[in-house]
XYZ file of C-alpha atoms in Angstrom:
673
model
C 123.280 264.739 99.514
C 120.507 263.164 97.410
C 122.268 263.518 94.012
C 124.120 260.961 91.962
C 126.991 260.776 94.507
C 125.074 258.554 96.853
C 123.438 255.170 96.856
C 119.812 254.862 97.988
C 118.423 252.022 100.108
C 114.928 251.486 101.424
C 114.735 250.005 104.897
C 111.539 248.286 105.936
C 111.094 247.549 109.625
C 108.422 245.286 111.052
C 107.624 245.688 114.721
C 106.402 242.455 116.266
C 103.132 241.553 117.956
C 104.523 240.726 121.367
C 102.952 242.434 124.339
C 104.536 245.916 124.576
C 106.317 245.447 121.280
C 105.992 249.071 120.102
C 108.444 251.726 121.167
C 108.891 255.484 121.473
C 112.656 255.165 121.588
C 114.973 256.522 118.890
C 116.110 253.762 116.522
C 119.363 254.026 114.567
C 120.696 251.761 111.830
C 124.061 251.235 110.148
C 124.630 249.115 107.058
C 127.712 246.966 106.467
C 128.506 245.788 102.976
C 130.137 242.595 101.704
C 133.639 244.134 102.005
C 133.091 245.273 105.560
C 132.479 248.979 104.873
C 130.256 250.557 107.493
C 127.771 253.322 106.664
C 127.148 256.279 108.873
C 124.398 255.936 111.471
C 120.871 256.836 110.328
C 117.960 257.705 112.533
C 114.832 255.874 111.427
C 112.169 258.501 111.851
C 109.381 260.042 109.765
C 108.038 263.490 110.442
C 104.592 263.515 112.109
C 104.431 259.734 112.031
C 104.167 257.359 115.013
C 107.001 254.935 114.187
C 107.415 251.348 115.380
C 103.919 250.638 116.575
C 102.639 247.150 117.463
C 102.475 244.936 114.345
C 103.222 247.770 111.926
C 105.638 247.986 109.020
C 107.532 251.247 108.567
C 109.611 252.209 105.496
C 112.556 254.600 105.415
C 114.885 255.845 102.671
C 118.553 256.192 103.538
C 121.588 257.267 101.513
C 125.089 255.914 101.785
C 128.331 256.424 99.870
C 128.110 255.725 96.129
C 130.670 252.892 96.211
C 128.929 251.073 99.064
C 128.458 247.416 98.120
C 125.660 244.909 98.795
C 124.300 244.985 102.311
C 125.413 241.956 104.337
C 125.000 243.106 107.921
C 123.105 245.736 109.854
C 123.720 247.359 113.227
C 120.706 248.445 115.215
C 120.635 250.679 118.268
C 117.901 252.061 120.467
C 118.020 254.529 123.303
C 115.819 254.773 126.411
C 114.178 258.069 125.562
C 110.437 258.419 126.193
C 107.860 256.171 127.730
C 107.667 252.561 126.575
C 111.164 252.458 125.128
C 111.413 248.659 124.895
C 111.091 247.323 121.333
C 110.405 243.921 119.831
C 111.736 243.975 116.273
C 110.354 241.232 114.055
C 112.033 241.840 110.703
C 114.226 244.293 108.833
C 114.510 244.266 105.050
C 117.117 246.334 103.187
C 116.119 246.956 99.570
C 117.984 248.323 96.586
C 116.535 248.614 93.121
C 119.292 246.628 91.396
C 120.241 244.193 94.193
C 118.571 241.297 95.957
C 116.737 242.221 99.117
C 118.657 241.607 102.300
C 116.402 239.979 104.904
C 117.037 240.089 108.636
C 114.405 238.013 110.460
C 115.209 239.017 114.019
C 112.295 238.249 116.352
C 113.815 239.598 119.515
C 113.786 242.431 122.037
C 116.495 244.976 121.241
C 118.410 245.905 124.399
C 118.872 249.627 125.162
C 122.034 251.557 124.498
C 123.719 248.585 122.805
C 124.778 248.256 119.208
C 123.475 244.900 117.956
C 124.983 243.500 114.762
C 123.147 240.986 112.587
C 124.242 239.072 109.530
C 121.923 238.726 106.537
C 119.334 236.021 107.255
C 120.484 236.014 110.934
C 120.851 232.219 110.732
C 124.185 230.760 111.761
C 125.489 227.912 113.852
C 127.126 229.052 117.095
C 130.495 227.451 116.375
C 130.727 229.408 113.111
C 129.896 232.724 114.802
C 132.341 232.089 117.640
C 135.167 231.427 115.169
C 134.468 234.155 112.581
C 132.859 236.948 114.643
C 133.829 236.656 118.315
C 132.311 240.062 119.129
C 128.961 239.030 117.648
C 129.252 235.703 119.464
C 129.506 237.580 122.759
C 126.334 239.516 121.829
C 124.695 236.117 121.134
C 125.779 234.801 124.549
C 124.468 237.878 126.299
C 121.091 237.356 124.659
C 120.995 233.720 125.754
C 121.894 234.711 129.309
C 118.932 237.082 129.300
C 116.642 234.432 127.835
C 117.542 232.056 130.687
C 116.200 234.659 133.059
C 113.138 235.411 130.955
C 112.309 231.692 130.584
C 113.018 230.706 134.187
C 111.106 227.483 134.916
C 109.657 225.228 137.538
C 107.722 221.948 137.367
C 103.987 222.154 136.680
C 102.112 222.842 139.947
C 105.585 222.917 141.604
C 105.404 219.151 141.807
C 108.803 217.511 141.253
C 108.673 214.991 138.450
C 106.120 216.915 136.384
C 107.052 218.625 133.078
C 108.708 222.001 133.371
C 107.192 225.314 132.331
C 108.006 229.012 132.632
C 107.369 230.621 136.005
C 106.210 233.837 134.270
C 105.265 234.357 130.678
C 107.753 236.345 128.585
C 105.892 239.038 126.613
C 106.983 237.689 123.242
C 105.015 234.507 123.976
C 101.669 236.263 124.452
C 98.678 235.992 122.127
C 98.330 238.533 119.371
C 95.547 241.051 119.948
C 93.172 239.649 117.327
C 93.453 236.168 118.842
C 92.734 237.532 122.300
C 89.597 239.135 120.871
C 88.434 235.755 119.531
C 89.005 234.162 122.924
C 87.112 236.896 124.737
C 84.217 236.601 122.290
C 84.026 232.873 122.932
C 84.142 233.481 126.675
C 81.378 236.115 126.439
C 79.029 233.905 124.467
C 79.833 231.095 126.892
C 78.492 233.231 129.732
C 75.114 233.201 127.964
C 74.934 229.433 128.448
C 74.907 229.957 132.221
C 71.410 231.434 131.869
C 70.005 228.766 129.619
C 69.099 226.427 132.450
C 66.952 229.116 134.097
C 65.295 229.892 130.771
C 64.587 226.347 129.521
C 64.722 223.814 132.318
C 63.610 223.124 135.834
C 66.042 220.747 137.550
C 66.335 217.811 135.181
C 65.897 216.567 131.641
C 62.678 214.812 130.720
C 64.224 212.688 127.989
C 67.320 212.442 125.786
C 65.443 214.386 123.126
C 64.780 217.085 125.691
C 68.503 217.879 125.704
C 68.223 219.178 122.165
C 66.364 222.265 123.347
C 69.647 223.771 124.465
C 70.854 224.121 120.882
C 67.975 226.237 119.745
C 66.786 229.767 120.465
C 68.103 233.252 119.766
C 70.535 233.348 122.715
C 72.004 229.919 122.386
C 75.763 229.862 121.670
C 75.549 226.193 120.784
C 75.047 224.362 117.516
C 73.941 220.719 117.300
C 77.195 218.719 117.560
C 77.909 216.184 114.872
C 78.536 213.515 117.482
C 74.896 213.314 118.469
C 74.055 211.289 115.349
C 73.680 207.598 116.145
C 75.034 208.077 119.644
C 73.182 205.071 121.034
C 74.385 202.573 118.431
C 77.268 200.208 119.063
C 78.818 201.282 115.791
C 79.062 204.879 116.991
C 80.363 203.801 120.415
C 83.145 201.868 118.716
C 83.886 204.594 116.201
C 84.593 207.010 119.030
C 87.572 204.871 119.896
C 88.904 205.334 116.316
C 88.113 208.935 115.588
C 87.022 210.514 118.895
C 89.184 212.739 121.066
C 90.846 209.770 122.785
C 91.593 207.718 119.682
C 95.183 206.732 120.575
C 94.574 204.325 123.440
C 93.059 201.347 121.560
C 95.340 198.272 121.327
C 95.505 194.971 119.458
C 94.691 191.800 121.363
C 96.958 189.803 119.088
C 99.882 192.190 119.649
C 99.551 191.807 123.430
C 99.225 188.023 123.313
C 95.586 187.923 124.347
C 93.311 189.843 126.675
C 94.384 190.681 130.236
C 93.693 187.770 132.540
C 91.399 189.893 134.698
C 89.022 190.271 131.758
C 87.619 186.733 131.316
C 85.037 187.292 128.595
C 82.663 184.550 127.484
C 84.569 183.648 124.302
C 82.163 180.997 123.076
C 79.077 183.182 123.491
C 80.785 186.105 121.771
C 81.860 183.907 118.880
C 78.346 182.512 118.554
C 76.661 185.906 118.311
C 79.189 188.280 116.725
C 82.232 186.699 115.123
C 80.811 185.732 111.714
C 81.558 182.012 111.910
C 85.008 182.337 113.525
C 86.063 181.110 116.912
C 87.453 183.662 119.364
C 90.965 182.391 118.802
C 90.536 182.576 115.026
C 89.386 186.160 115.288
C 92.397 186.953 117.500
C 94.842 185.252 115.138
C 93.292 187.221 112.235
C 93.987 190.451 114.133
C 90.327 191.364 114.404
C 90.176 191.856 118.161
C 91.102 195.099 119.901
C 90.730 196.370 123.415
C 91.083 199.348 125.736
C 92.207 199.036 129.341
C 91.881 202.026 131.664
C 93.813 200.296 134.432
C 95.577 203.611 135.196
C 92.314 204.817 136.780
C 92.201 201.926 139.234
C 92.373 202.789 142.917
C 91.181 206.391 142.699
C 88.172 207.808 144.452
C 86.026 209.964 142.164
C 85.701 213.477 143.562
C 82.131 213.982 142.388
C 80.733 210.933 144.088
C 83.224 209.863 146.761
C 83.056 206.349 145.323
C 85.721 204.259 143.495
C 86.515 205.573 140.051
C 85.544 203.285 137.175
C 88.608 201.728 135.607
C 87.030 199.691 132.774
C 88.161 197.349 130.069
C 86.366 196.976 126.729
C 86.722 194.483 123.876
C 86.050 195.297 120.220
C 85.729 193.223 117.066
C 86.449 194.367 113.502
C 83.824 192.775 111.296
C 84.499 191.456 107.818
C 83.035 194.607 106.347
C 85.511 196.721 108.334
C 83.025 197.965 110.928
C 84.263 197.974 114.528
C 81.777 196.919 117.182
C 82.031 196.565 120.984
C 81.730 193.088 122.414
C 82.238 193.412 126.172
C 82.717 195.959 128.971
C 83.945 195.363 132.519
C 83.769 198.499 134.634
C 86.416 197.743 137.265
C 89.720 195.919 137.157
C 89.028 193.032 139.513
C 86.594 190.513 138.039
C 84.058 189.568 140.675
C 80.375 188.806 141.164
C 79.683 192.498 141.839
C 81.748 193.522 138.765
C 80.157 191.581 135.887
C 81.148 191.746 132.265
C 78.422 193.411 130.221
C 77.604 192.335 126.640
C 75.589 193.762 123.786
C 72.108 192.439 122.932
C 71.043 189.730 122.473
C 73.214 188.571 125.383
C 72.259 191.482 127.697
C 69.371 193.910 127.658
C 69.946 197.028 125.542
C 69.401 199.502 128.410
C 71.686 197.542 130.725
C 74.299 197.575 127.970
C 73.750 201.307 127.351
C 74.274 201.956 131.070
C 77.648 200.182 130.930
C 78.639 202.134 127.798
C 77.895 205.407 129.571
C 80.242 204.529 132.419
C 82.955 203.427 130.033
C 82.570 206.825 128.329
C 83.122 208.520 131.713
C 86.447 206.703 132.078
C 87.378 207.549 128.514
C 86.725 211.275 128.867
C 88.225 211.546 132.339
C 91.423 209.913 131.058
C 91.463 211.894 127.823
C 91.468 215.394 129.321
C 94.356 215.119 131.808
C 96.501 212.543 130.023
C 95.924 212.338 126.253
C 95.115 216.012 125.877
C 96.813 218.069 128.600
C 99.869 215.989 129.586
C 100.856 214.305 126.365
C 100.494 217.416 124.153
C 100.410 220.701 126.115
C 102.718 219.859 129.013
C 105.239 217.656 127.152
C 105.572 220.331 124.456
C 105.798 223.068 127.094
C 108.772 221.327 128.720
C 110.478 220.972 125.358
C 109.909 224.594 124.348
C 111.027 225.984 127.714
C 114.317 224.073 127.470
C 114.754 225.084 123.846
C 114.484 228.807 124.647
C 117.032 228.390 127.411
C 119.759 227.079 125.191
C 119.054 227.959 121.532
C 119.788 231.449 120.222
C 117.210 233.317 118.083
C 120.031 233.388 115.460
C 120.276 229.602 115.319
C 118.946 228.070 112.098
C 117.090 225.360 114.074
C 115.414 228.143 116.060
C 114.131 229.555 112.760
C 112.960 226.054 111.791
C 111.031 225.326 114.947
C 109.697 228.626 116.182
C 106.586 228.677 113.936
C 105.456 225.544 115.680
C 105.955 226.953 119.178
C 103.592 229.900 118.761
C 101.205 230.497 121.723
C 101.923 227.164 123.439
C 103.478 228.715 126.538
C 100.743 231.343 126.628
C 97.891 228.846 126.550
C 99.670 226.681 129.114
C 100.142 229.642 131.428
C 96.864 231.518 131.025
C 94.610 228.814 129.608
C 95.324 225.895 131.960
C 93.198 227.377 134.758
C 90.134 226.617 132.584
C 90.940 223.033 133.472
C 93.047 223.170 136.617
C 91.687 226.007 138.755
C 89.731 224.981 141.846
C 86.557 225.927 139.974
C 87.905 224.705 136.672
C 86.716 221.792 134.525
C 88.724 219.089 136.327
C 86.745 219.778 139.505
C 83.508 221.200 138.077
C 82.844 218.866 135.170
C 85.056 215.758 135.401
C 84.010 213.175 137.905
C 87.681 212.395 138.553
C 88.639 215.678 140.259
C 91.640 217.991 140.090
C 93.896 216.262 142.658
C 93.372 212.892 140.961
C 94.147 214.423 137.588
C 97.433 215.819 138.847
C 98.342 212.530 140.451
C 97.516 210.570 137.259
C 99.495 212.994 135.086
C 102.476 212.675 137.393
C 102.385 208.877 137.245
C 101.965 208.821 133.480
C 104.822 211.316 132.959
C 107.152 208.941 134.881
C 106.692 206.376 132.107
C 106.380 208.809 129.177
C 109.013 208.426 126.486
C 109.230 210.845 123.588
C 110.412 208.026 121.338
C 107.120 206.163 121.935
C 105.291 209.147 120.389
C 107.169 208.624 117.099
C 104.298 207.576 114.819
C 105.483 204.235 113.499
C 106.624 203.221 116.997
C 103.306 204.178 118.524
C 101.278 202.248 115.965
C 103.507 199.209 116.275
C 103.552 199.268 120.064
C 99.744 199.355 120.153
C 99.387 196.721 117.425
C 96.811 198.621 115.409
C 98.371 198.567 111.919
C 95.558 196.267 110.726
C 92.713 198.092 112.443
C 90.188 198.935 109.656
C 88.630 202.376 109.260
C 91.131 203.784 111.708
C 90.974 207.178 110.073
C 93.336 208.708 112.598
C 96.062 206.314 111.468
C 95.178 206.623 107.764
C 95.316 210.434 107.827
C 98.207 210.975 110.188
C 100.693 208.857 108.241
C 101.047 211.239 105.277
C 101.045 214.243 107.602
C 103.868 212.814 109.657
C 105.842 211.967 106.528
C 105.487 215.538 105.227
C 106.707 216.889 108.567
C 109.625 214.464 108.894
C 110.750 214.962 105.275
C 110.777 218.717 105.818
C 112.686 218.568 109.112
C 115.161 215.982 107.826
C 115.943 217.873 104.628
C 116.339 221.176 106.528
C 118.688 219.679 109.079
C 120.782 218.064 106.365
C 121.268 221.502 104.822
C 121.864 223.281 108.070
C 124.546 220.817 109.194
C 125.915 219.987 105.754
C 124.793 216.405 106.212
C 127.588 215.834 108.752
C 127.072 214.409 112.222
C 130.327 216.053 113.394
C 128.987 219.515 112.660
C 126.008 218.690 114.886
C 128.335 217.394 117.607
C 130.217 220.689 117.468
C 127.002 222.703 117.852
C 127.354 223.434 121.557
C 123.999 225.225 121.807
C 122.207 222.148 120.556
C 124.218 219.907 122.878
C 123.404 222.137 125.809
C 119.718 221.926 124.860
C 119.900 218.119 124.708
C 121.529 217.999 128.089
C 118.889 220.216 129.723
C 116.014 218.487 127.994
C 117.206 215.073 129.251
C 118.409 216.167 132.653
C 118.662 213.066 134.818
C 116.814 214.720 137.690
C 113.992 216.630 136.036
C 114.253 215.945 132.310
C 112.199 214.217 129.661
C 112.661 210.503 129.044
C 113.042 208.613 125.812
C 114.665 211.414 123.807
C 116.889 210.131 121.029
C 120.548 210.491 122.006
C 119.671 210.589 125.733
C 121.230 213.986 126.405
C 123.588 214.324 123.443
C 122.596 214.775 119.826
C 125.434 213.040 118.035
C 123.498 211.904 114.957
C 121.386 213.973 112.612
C 118.857 211.189 112.515
C 118.358 211.489 116.286
C 117.812 215.217 116.089
C 115.448 214.798 113.093
C 113.318 212.240 114.943
C 113.214 214.455 118.040
C 112.167 217.601 116.214
C 109.784 215.814 113.840
C 108.028 214.107 116.747
C 107.663 217.389 118.635
C 106.184 219.201 115.592
C 103.891 216.193 115.150
C 102.726 216.480 118.765
C 102.213 220.238 118.507
C 100.206 219.961 115.312
C 98.579 216.585 114.566
C 98.483 214.821 117.953
C 96.883 217.833 119.611
C 94.497 218.385 116.696
C 93.252 214.813 116.999
C 92.820 215.126 120.754
C 91.284 218.596 120.811
C 89.322 219.920 117.851
C 86.476 217.404 117.805
C 85.759 217.835 121.480
C 82.619 219.817 120.939
C 81.358 217.468 118.282
C 81.799 214.467 120.576
C 81.315 215.912 124.090
C 78.747 218.559 123.046
C 75.908 216.007 123.294
C 76.866 214.327 126.612
C 75.035 211.009 126.127
C 77.471 210.455 123.276
C 80.513 210.800 125.553
C 79.823 211.897 129.152
C 82.259 213.485 131.602
C 80.142 212.766 134.643
C 77.034 210.781 135.592
C 74.858 210.923 138.678
C 74.411 207.711 140.617
C 76.873 204.833 140.752
C 78.192 202.327 138.236
C 76.146 199.130 138.039
C 77.279 196.196 140.095
C 74.899 193.681 138.474
C 72.668 193.370 135.470
C 69.385 194.436 137.014
C 67.076 196.095 134.550
C 67.116 199.874 134.257
C 64.487 202.167 132.760
C 64.862 204.830 130.117
C 63.972 207.420 132.722
C 66.777 206.157 134.960
C 69.312 206.558 132.148
C 68.141 210.125 131.409
C 68.398 211.137 135.042
C 72.099 210.187 135.045
C 72.718 213.528 133.284
C 72.712 216.568 135.482
C 71.490 219.750 133.688
C 74.227 221.992 135.075
C 77.014 219.549 134.244
C 75.557 219.020 130.781
C 75.548 222.748 129.977
C 79.064 223.185 131.424
C 80.241 220.259 129.324
C 78.846 221.819 126.145
C 80.482 225.144 127.002
C 83.853 223.504 127.717
C 83.793 221.484 124.521
C 82.943 224.550 122.464
C 85.769 226.569 123.997
C 88.419 223.861 123.639
C 87.424 223.213 120.014
C 87.992 226.801 118.958
C 90.419 227.383 116.088
C 91.958 230.793 115.590
C 95.522 230.421 114.283
C 96.991 229.633 110.894
C 97.003 226.163 109.455
C 100.143 224.056 109.277
C 102.757 225.473 106.937
C 101.024 228.858 106.738
C 103.257 230.510 109.311
C 102.171 233.549 111.276
C 105.738 234.809 111.004
C 108.460 233.586 108.681
C 111.822 233.214 110.315
C 114.032 231.545 107.704
C 114.988 233.245 104.430
C 118.140 231.436 103.459
C 117.439 230.114 99.935
C 118.953 226.689 100.520
C 116.706 226.095 103.546
C 113.725 228.039 102.204
C 113.435 225.559 99.293
C 112.672 222.753 101.804
C 109.886 224.855 103.242
C 108.418 225.379 99.797
C 108.567 221.591 99.220
C 106.787 221.145 102.566
C 103.974 223.397 101.384
C 103.596 221.381 98.203
C 103.554 218.142 100.156
C 100.820 219.530 102.441
C 98.735 220.551 99.436
C 98.862 216.970 98.159
C 98.000 215.590 101.613
C 95.045 217.985 101.762
C 93.778 216.961 98.324
C 94.175 213.271 99.172
C 92.376 213.828 102.482
C 89.469 215.457 100.679
C 89.255 212.490 98.357
C 89.304 209.972 101.209
C 86.607 211.844 103.142
C 84.412 212.020 100.069
C 84.368 208.233 100.037
C 83.992 207.665 103.781
C 80.607 207.008 105.276
C 81.846 208.956 108.339
C 84.305 211.660 107.257
C 87.196 212.573 109.538
C 88.351 216.136 108.783
C 90.509 216.749 111.856
C 93.878 215.777 110.383
C 93.655 217.618 107.121
C 96.235 220.371 106.560
C 93.200 222.590 106.087
C 92.369 222.052 109.795
C 95.573 221.241 111.633
C 97.328 224.335 112.948
C 101.057 224.951 113.326
C 100.984 224.712 117.068
C 98.824 224.480 120.188
C 96.896 227.646 120.914
C 93.840 226.356 122.761
């Protein structure tokens, strides 16, 4: 049998890293060549070897007839023999010493007692499969029917109008074991912080410097966060609005035609002290005035205090040297005698001004966590991915394109959200706002959310920040978005032959669009509004989603410890009540605003949420697409990211305050924390 009358192939099989991926079942394979000849069935088994274990690669030598051609298809079969017979197959490679390797990136559970046929690269549009291989098309449909069951969904918190998510987590969406270890290690060291208060403090801090004790000592899991430096300065306060976790809410006064009428700042006094010889109107016309309005927080009662939640407005000025400074803060929406507008020295006292800045920070952080971070990245992406899995086959080329950017999102949304949303989670334990308020605010914001508004150029234009100096978020995200969009656009052009009609005929993609934009429970503002009839619409949709999963989340998440880790820099909660006048306050009063327990919990939360454990963008955990004409676009994407990374290093070397969070060396492929 092993002489010159047979042709030898080596079959390499990669078992995936899904929960329960390994199998004890018997696996058989058949090869089909380019002329349709089918080999005999071969059992893939090695003597005294535990085949098909979690994450392992197994190699087998098989022999077929001498005149067998190049391998174009394979047929896989498994039985139900033995315990743990289910099997998640990641990849099969068929190798021959004189022929090109045949790759079969499969990434799926293999059903029992069913012969499953796969074409080389396993990457075809559904209309092509239906026309050319109706029996394989039926196999594809059966898989999708099962996926609809596996990815059954409901709205978040079972609240109609919220984004959808899976009701139970499919095992292929679970964290890999090494990532779980990293999470557990972080959780364990976080437990240590619960004992630090007993070891180092009585009931309160003695000074702001006293807080630094928590970072030192042999048991401390904390390092001194970068955000502590200069925390009390106006320059740092303003810079948080440009490069902090909530850096996408600032707006241009000129773009909006002036400040809101309920924010009547003293224009003449501000011009006199801060505007470098300009009048207020001149500064506005020169696009040097910017503001933030947390009106969405108005009307809520803060859970931690039982008092009205601050819903502040703040005005900022971009100086001639490019430095942004704050000019005014009003802590509630209705201007009144008991809701004054606070100003920096020399207009108001420094401690009075610092007190107002603290409370503005509370609003910023309490808006950031539920809206900017959780809703507008995690939950929006979760809705998109859930719908995608319902309607797009693992054999679809767009599935191969997008799947690397979906990794772990559903898992972190399912198992990680309780860190924030459990009754004893951060929304209740740390935020002043409270869990019920967070859910209500997320619901309201999702009613007005439009995916098209998250498209980068639209977002920057809508907010009127194109001329905002030292806006490192904007500076760094532009080339990242371009690299992503160029990659997605080029890949789609190849997949669909550059023809809108081919996209229109792709019924899986059309079914996805319809579900995604469902008029009752769907996402708003998706290009095409329920039907992808133009390649440009699909490109913008997919590019924006990859951008959200990678860059938008990175900007909102990974610097949380640096900025929240020293709470006076950006507090989640303060004791006492917001000021209703400009009465003097003491340094001791300001220090006592910070509760020791909340401070330590804040540090622990920031450290956990800032953890990074997955591959950086473009360095995929698993490669799904091997077609040469699409693969070349991926290789161009990698080169583009290298250039972006080098340019980012060069920019940061020149910046007085580097911003590393949107470098390809930091940004991951997807959301995993």
